[in-house]
Amino acid sequence: MALKEKALILDKNGIDRALTRIAHEVLEKNKGARDIVLVGIQRGGVHLAKRLAVKIKEIEGAEPPLGSLDITMYRDDLATRKSQPVPQATDITFDLKDKIMVLVDDVIFTGRTIRAALNSVMDYGRPLRIQLAVLVDRGHRELPIRPDYVGKNLPTSIKEKVEVMLSEGGGEEKVVILGE
Amino acid sequence: MNIIIKNGHIIDPANKIDGKFDILASDGKIAKLGKPGSLSAGGAQVIDASGKLVVPGLIDMHVHLREPGFEYKETIATGTAAARAGGFTSVCCMPNTNPVNDNRSVTEFILSQARDAAARVYPIGAITKGSKGEELAEMSELREAGCLAVSDDGKPVMNAAIMRRALEYSKIFDMLIVSHCEDSSLSGKGVMNEGVVSTELGLRGIPYAAEDVMVARDLSLSELTGGRLHIAHVSTAGSVRLIRDAKARGVRVTAETCPHYFTLTEEAVRGYNTMAKMNPPLRTANDVAEIKQGLRDGTIDVIATDHAPHAMDEKSGEFDYAPFGIVGLETALALSLRLAGEDVLSIAEVIRKLSINPASVLKLNKGALSVGADADITVIDPDAEWTVNASQFKSKSKNTPFNSCKLKGRAAQTIVGGKV
Amino acid sequence: MSSLQSKDLLGIKGMTADEIKLILDTAATFRDVSERDIKKVPALRGRTVINLFYEASTRTRTSFELAGKRLSADVINISTSTSSVVKGETLLDTARNIEAMKCDMIIVRHSCSGAPEFLSKRLKSSVINAGDGFHEHPTQALLDMFTIREKLGRLEGLTVAIVGDIAHSRVARSNIYGLTTMGAKVRVCGPPTMMPPGIERMGAEVHYNMDKAVEGADVVMMLRLQLERQAAGLFPGVREYAKLYGLNPARVGRAANHALVMHPGPMNRGVEISSEVADGTPVILDQVTNGVAVRMAVMFLLSGGSKAEA
């Protein structure tokens, strides 16, 4: 059954405002940008992490190191999938030791992606602390994982889909709920 | 005991009979042929052969019955049962048993085992002791014991001087030498025809020249000595041409091919199909065409099966390790009748190459429905359509590349010595 | 495309350009894993991989073993000298016994062409061909193509000369299939005694003169000469072979300036490749490194859950 757009949750300005707020919260919670590294989760989190880095630079004057993380190899459903997902690049070229890593993703749902991301990060190094920033928290957690920074809390039905569309993807920028 | 076969279409190439006749057999001999409805005898068993062909009992001059020594593959009992199911009333069994049939005691053992068999068994003895290609076996003794010919089948006689002596010596009795033509220095460790398919599959090839050079050698030796030569299982276009030329020169040579060599090509090996592994190997479409031409023009006298049973364990595994050979007795007739369907041969010519021709080559007084001859008769249903199901074979072994093939024509009754 | 059509990898023949590209692209991400301090991902955690080697090969076995372990699979090695093979157990019985122990993937090397295909038809496990007879060695061709693409940026339009004993080479066959599928031009070169009949029908151009074969080539791929072929009369002697078909600096000079020199190993220095050339080409060791990544990619892509039951 094809899904259709049921509601517009955030428009371009809404997304930008949310990211600005998250940037301020990150800086406030960590008392500045020192020791902060941003890592976006492939694929939706990578662009958002880049934007956060720019905003932090605008506020603090210094841009934090930016990386990307692919969690394909750490998924817990590999054994049951019909075909395997195509892995994307992981690009963490800086040392994680004693850093505060802010993981960035577009939507948090079951929490399984974040579980995979945490496992993956541990294979790259040992950050001092890991925090999680998401644009949308749509609920339905299956694991005890909670984001530190949330752009928008959004109650959804489990059958619905939340889609974050960014201008980097080549279209209109918005967050929508899709349903039958 | 009398049998009347009624309303059949009799094809008896030796007696030039091709028409509707009834046939009466009494006490194991053919007693009389007559117009439909003209024959009667008290208490006769009547076989209604309406719509069927009635032909001389088929003769397969190239069979491996495996007994003694390899009874797990086939026995004389199971092999002759397979022959009979396939329409064959007589078979010649090759000497590569264990021990090799290179002496009287083995020949006598085979004949004693064959006494109650489903078909007549005519042993072929070895050319050399142990078929080792070194010393001649005692040909006179083998002949007296009942061997109709000698052959080291399965192995070539590589030493040309030994082959020359065999052909010379055979003249004492005008004994037939059946030659498995393969130059083993050229075939080496080959497992299939050498060509584009062997290249793709990465299998060692056996070039056609491995057969051709040996056929050329043996023809030359037969010409030199005057010994009577029969070329077994012709598989190459080159062999056909060499034999054709030799026959034109008057060399005392006859030749046989097998149904697989005019039915299949090396393509059947794809997928590492061990059921398509035999020696000589399946060749190319070009070879098949020349073999058909050889059958048509009489270069190839005989259709034989080279029935070579092997246990499934042996055939199931690495292609390189699987033994050469396939069973053929229960599919040969239908595959040969295809030649008539393709207008390569008439039905009468197919029957000729399966009956009177092998009998003549073997100097066996069989292969014709002459009055007074043994009542070996095959009734063929030429229109019967059937699907090969190897698990139903009478043969102990099921190694056929034709499993699940749809065929047309099969033996309805096989009568041996007047017994159905 | 995100999956392979078959549960097995038996050969390059029949694979599409998309499938080959998928494996090479996936291998690129695994190459990064091998560069990390922790060279391991949990993708095949809980899976069991059997290395069933009927032919000695330290290099390929180690490469598959490392690939499996870096994917967190449990890898067991069975080789002829230590298994029931010496007791005369059939291939099928051995494989069925292994499968009864619940393995997910069997990597087979065998001196008989077709042995992996035979097993694949009879086992539920994924079968990966690690080299069978003179038939195929698909992961070697994939790692060769990966290495070429990495160094030269593409495969399409390249000219690759494969030199040596083509007749007895599974590496040559797999590379001919793969490279021609990816749009490269393949020349094969060697003495006629080592040229299998009909090889041109597989899409390769046949040369007996090595100078001509390497002329302007983007890649020169040397094959190992089995010295025992001399006894079989396939060449008269090592000296003459080296003269006619050995890669020396002068012949490298005939190839394109950027030409890669490759060798699947182990090399016979002074026979098919001179020491100057061998030591001057780091690519040969890159091939080894890339071999692990490519094998990880193949194992990962074949490990999809429901394919085995399909």
JSON list of C-alpha atoms in Angstrom, two decimals, chain B residues 194-204 266-267 270-274 313 315-321, chain C residues 13 91-92 110-115 117-118 121-122 132-135 173 177 196-199 201-202 229:
[
{"chain": "B", "resi": 194, "resn": "GLU", "atom": "CA", "xyz": [38.77, -31.41, -25.64]},
{"chain": "B", "resi": 195, "resn": "GLY", "atom": "CA", "xyz": [37.21, -28.22, -26.91]},
{"chain": "B", "resi": 196, "resn": "VAL", "atom": "CA", "xyz": [35.51, -25.04, -25.91]},
{"chain": "B", "resi": 197, "resn": "VAL", "atom": "CA", "xyz": [33.31, -26.76, -23.32]},
{"chain": "B", "resi": 198, "resn": "SER", "atom": "CA", "xyz": [36.27, -28.41, -21.59]},
{"chain": "B", "resi": 199, "resn": "THR", "atom": "CA", "xyz": [37.99, -25.04, -21.58]},
{"chain": "B", "resi": 200, "resn": "GLU", "atom": "CA", "xyz": [35.01, -23.35, -19.98]},
{"chain": "B", "resi": 201, "resn": "LEU", "atom": "CA", "xyz": [34.49, -26.07, -17.40]},
{"chain": "B", "resi": 202, "resn": "GLY", "atom": "CA", "xyz": [38.20, -26.33, -16.68]},
{"chain": "B", "resi": 203, "resn": "LEU", "atom": "CA", "xyz": [38.18, -30.08, -17.28]},
{"chain": "B", "resi": 204, "resn": "ARG", "atom": "CA", "xyz": [41.04, -31.96, -18.90]},
{"chain": "B", "resi": 266, "resn": "GLU", "atom": "CA", "xyz": [29.80, -32.53, -25.14]},
{"chain": "B", "resi": 267, "resn": "GLU", "atom": "CA", "xyz": [27.25, -29.88, -24.12]},
{"chain": "B", "resi": 270, "resn": "ARG", "atom": "CA", "xyz": [27.78, -28.85, -18.53]},
{"chain": "B", "resi": 271, "resn": "GLY", "atom": "CA", "xyz": [26.94, -28.67, -14.87]},
{"chain": "B", "resi": 272, "resn": "TYR", "atom": "CA", "xyz": [29.59, -31.35, -14.33]},
{"chain": "B", "resi": 273, "resn": "ASN", "atom": "CA", "xyz": [27.06, -34.02, -15.20]},
{"chain": "B", "resi": 274, "resn": "THR", "atom": "CA", "xyz": [28.85, -37.29, -14.45]},
{"chain": "B", "resi": 313, "resn": "ASP", "atom": "CA", "xyz": [28.10, -43.66, -5.16]},
{"chain": "B", "resi": 315, "resn": "LYS", "atom": "CA", "xyz": [28.98, -41.50, -10.18]},
{"chain": "B", "resi": 316, "resn": "SER", "atom": "CA", "xyz": [28.01, -39.01, -7.49]},
{"chain": "B", "resi": 317, "resn": "GLY", "atom": "CA", "xyz": [30.94, -36.79, -6.63]},
{"chain": "B", "resi": 318, "resn": "GLU", "atom": "CA", "xyz": [33.80, -35.00, -8.29]},
{"chain": "B", "resi": 319, "resn": "PHE", "atom": "CA", "xyz": [33.58, -35.21, -12.08]},
{"chain": "B", "resi": 320, "resn": "ASP", "atom": "CA", "xyz": [37.27, -36.11, -12.32]},
{"chain": "B", "resi": 321, "resn": "TYR", "atom": "CA", "xyz": [36.85, -39.06, -9.99]},
{"chain": "C", "resi": 13, "resn": "LYS", "atom": "CA", "xyz": [30.65, -16.57, -15.33]},
{"chain": "C", "resi": 91, "resn": "LEU", "atom": "CA", "xyz": [32.98, -35.32, -0.78]},
{"chain": "C", "resi": 92, "resn": "LEU", "atom": "CA", "xyz": [29.24, -35.41, -0.27]},
{"chain": "C", "resi": 110, "resn": "HIS", "atom": "CA", "xyz": [39.30, -28.46, -4.57]},
{"chain": "C", "resi": 111, "resn": "SER", "atom": "CA", "xyz": [41.63, -29.74, -7.27]},
{"chain": "C", "resi": 112, "resn": "CYS", "atom": "CA", "xyz": [38.62, -31.04, -9.21]},
{"chain": "C", "resi": 113, "resn": "SER", "atom": "CA", "xyz": [36.74, -28.54, -11.35]},
{"chain": "C", "resi": 114, "resn": "GLY", "atom": "CA", "xyz": [33.06, -28.47, -10.44]},
{"chain": "C", "resi": 115, "resn": "ALA", "atom": "CA", "xyz": [33.41, -29.72, -6.86]},
{"chain": "C", "resi": 117, "resn": "GLU", "atom": "CA", "xyz": [29.05, -26.59, -7.85]},
{"chain": "C", "resi": 118, "resn": "PHE", "atom": "CA", "xyz": [28.41, -30.21, -6.93]},
{"chain": "C", "resi": 121, "resn": "LYS", "atom": "CA", "xyz": [23.37, -28.24, -5.47]},
{"chain": "C", "resi": 122, "resn": "ARG", "atom": "CA", "xyz": [23.16, -30.54, -2.49]},
{"chain": "C", "resi": 132, "resn": "ASP", "atom": "CA", "xyz": [38.37, -25.40, -8.26]},
{"chain": "C", "resi": 133, "resn": "GLY", "atom": "CA", "xyz": [40.67, -27.23, -10.63]},
{"chain": "C", "resi": 134, "resn": "PHE", "atom": "CA", "xyz": [41.23, -25.18, -13.76]},
{"chain": "C", "resi": 135, "resn": "HIS", "atom": "CA", "xyz": [37.71, -23.82, -13.61]},
{"chain": "C", "resi": 173, "resn": "ARG", "atom": "CA", "xyz": [39.27, -17.87, -16.59]},
{"chain": "C", "resi": 177, "resn": "TYR", "atom": "CA", "xyz": [34.79, -13.42, -17.46]},
{"chain": "C", "resi": 196, "resn": "PRO", "atom": "CA", "xyz": [43.21, -24.02, -24.05]},
{"chain": "C", "resi": 197, "resn": "PRO", "atom": "CA", "xyz": [41.13, -24.55, -27.18]},
{"chain": "C", "resi": 198, "resn": "GLY", "atom": "CA", "xyz": [38.33, -22.07, -27.75]},
{"chain": "C", "resi": 199, "resn": "ILE", "atom": "CA", "xyz": [39.56, -19.52, -25.19]},
{"chain": "C", "resi": 201, "resn": "ARG", "atom": "CA", "xyz": [35.18, -17.76, -27.54]},
{"chain": "C", "resi": 202, "resn": "MET", "atom": "CA", "xyz": [35.27, -16.56, -23.92]},
{"chain": "C", "resi": 229, "resn": "ARG", "atom": "CA", "xyz": [54.45, -28.75, -16.44]}
]
